Amino acid sequence: MPTYLVTQALTGPQWDPGTPLEEQTDWAAHLDFVTGLAERGVMLLAGPLAGGRLILQVVEAESEDAVRAIVGADPWNDSHLRTTSVQEWILRVDHRRTSSA
């Protein structure tokens, strides 16, 4: 069974709440980074909760340290996003997975 970890991040000091996402500074670099993670199957889900200040990311990785290294390499790390927690997600229901029995 894969290990999923969920990060919680808040918008950082360079995030401008009056500017659309795609117009934030360093957007292209951040987009390239997370797209690469998604293409490799590392970043499974990501996005803000309603209200926009709290961001959740679901990552498949071996450990909390591995996830912190991954998000630490994001060009937006500590500027636009500040990770506040990383926790293992014990997934109990996943309708996407089918039993081989």
XYZ file of C-alpha atoms in Angstrom:
101
model
C 0.000 0.000 0.000
C 1.437 3.410 -0.905
C 2.276 5.909 1.808
C 0.389 9.160 1.425
C 1.263 12.288 3.332
C -0.767 15.473 3.520
C 0.877 18.845 3.820
C -0.827 21.945 5.054
C 0.622 25.258 3.963
C -0.355 28.867 4.423
C 0.255 31.651 1.974
C 3.647 33.240 2.552
C 4.927 36.814 2.704
C 5.277 37.245 -1.073
C 1.741 36.036 -1.800
C -0.382 38.959 -2.969
C -4.051 38.265 -2.179
C -5.124 40.930 -4.677
C -3.325 39.261 -7.586
C -4.694 36.247 -9.513
C -2.776 32.989 -9.071
C -1.331 32.993 -12.583
C 0.006 36.538 -12.099
C 1.845 35.889 -8.812
C 5.620 36.310 -8.929
C 7.539 33.129 -9.882
C 4.284 31.437 -10.960
C 5.839 29.779 -14.025
C 8.655 28.225 -11.979
C 6.211 26.948 -9.336
C 3.878 25.548 -12.005
C 6.754 23.738 -13.742
C 7.858 22.277 -10.413
C 4.460 20.926 -9.321
C 3.629 19.737 -12.846
C 6.832 17.695 -12.816
C 5.887 16.177 -9.456
C 2.411 15.329 -10.738
C 3.784 13.750 -13.914
C 6.054 11.522 -11.793
C 3.145 10.492 -9.552
C 4.574 12.229 -6.476
C 2.104 15.114 -6.093
C -1.327 13.514 -6.277
C -3.641 16.352 -5.279
C -3.030 19.984 -4.427
C -4.926 23.200 -4.056
C -6.348 25.794 -1.716
C -9.368 25.340 0.477
C -12.191 27.825 0.031
C -10.949 31.171 1.234
C -7.599 30.641 -0.430
C -5.159 30.988 2.475
C -4.824 27.284 3.454
C -3.369 24.930 0.854
C -3.447 21.121 1.034
C -1.154 18.792 -0.892
C -1.348 14.997 -1.016
C 2.058 13.499 -1.720
C 3.177 9.901 -2.151
C 6.525 9.539 -0.393
C 8.427 7.353 2.048
C 8.487 9.715 5.017
C 7.789 13.160 6.415
C 11.442 14.065 5.825
C 11.102 13.089 2.155
C 8.014 15.277 1.783
C 9.722 18.208 3.478
C 12.636 17.842 1.044
C 10.205 17.765 -1.888
C 8.256 20.862 -0.868
C 11.493 22.555 0.172
C 12.645 22.434 -3.452
C 9.551 24.313 -4.667
C 10.460 27.818 -5.931
C 7.525 29.112 -3.864
C 8.749 27.500 -0.623
C 8.868 30.093 2.180
C 8.015 32.928 -0.199
C 4.485 32.205 -1.427
C 3.835 29.016 0.575
C 4.868 28.101 4.114
C 4.391 24.465 5.059
C 2.899 24.264 8.539
C 2.453 20.504 8.887
C 3.103 17.160 7.226
C 1.117 14.143 8.386
C 0.714 10.595 7.152
C -2.758 9.960 5.781
C -4.156 6.550 6.634
C -6.414 6.065 3.656
C -9.363 3.796 4.441
C -11.677 4.417 1.488
C -10.550 4.895 -2.093
C -13.162 4.137 -4.736
C -10.501 4.437 -7.467
C -8.815 1.225 -6.377
C -10.416 -2.103 -7.247
C -9.869 -5.427 -5.565
C -8.079 -8.092 -7.586
C -10.106 -10.813 -5.838
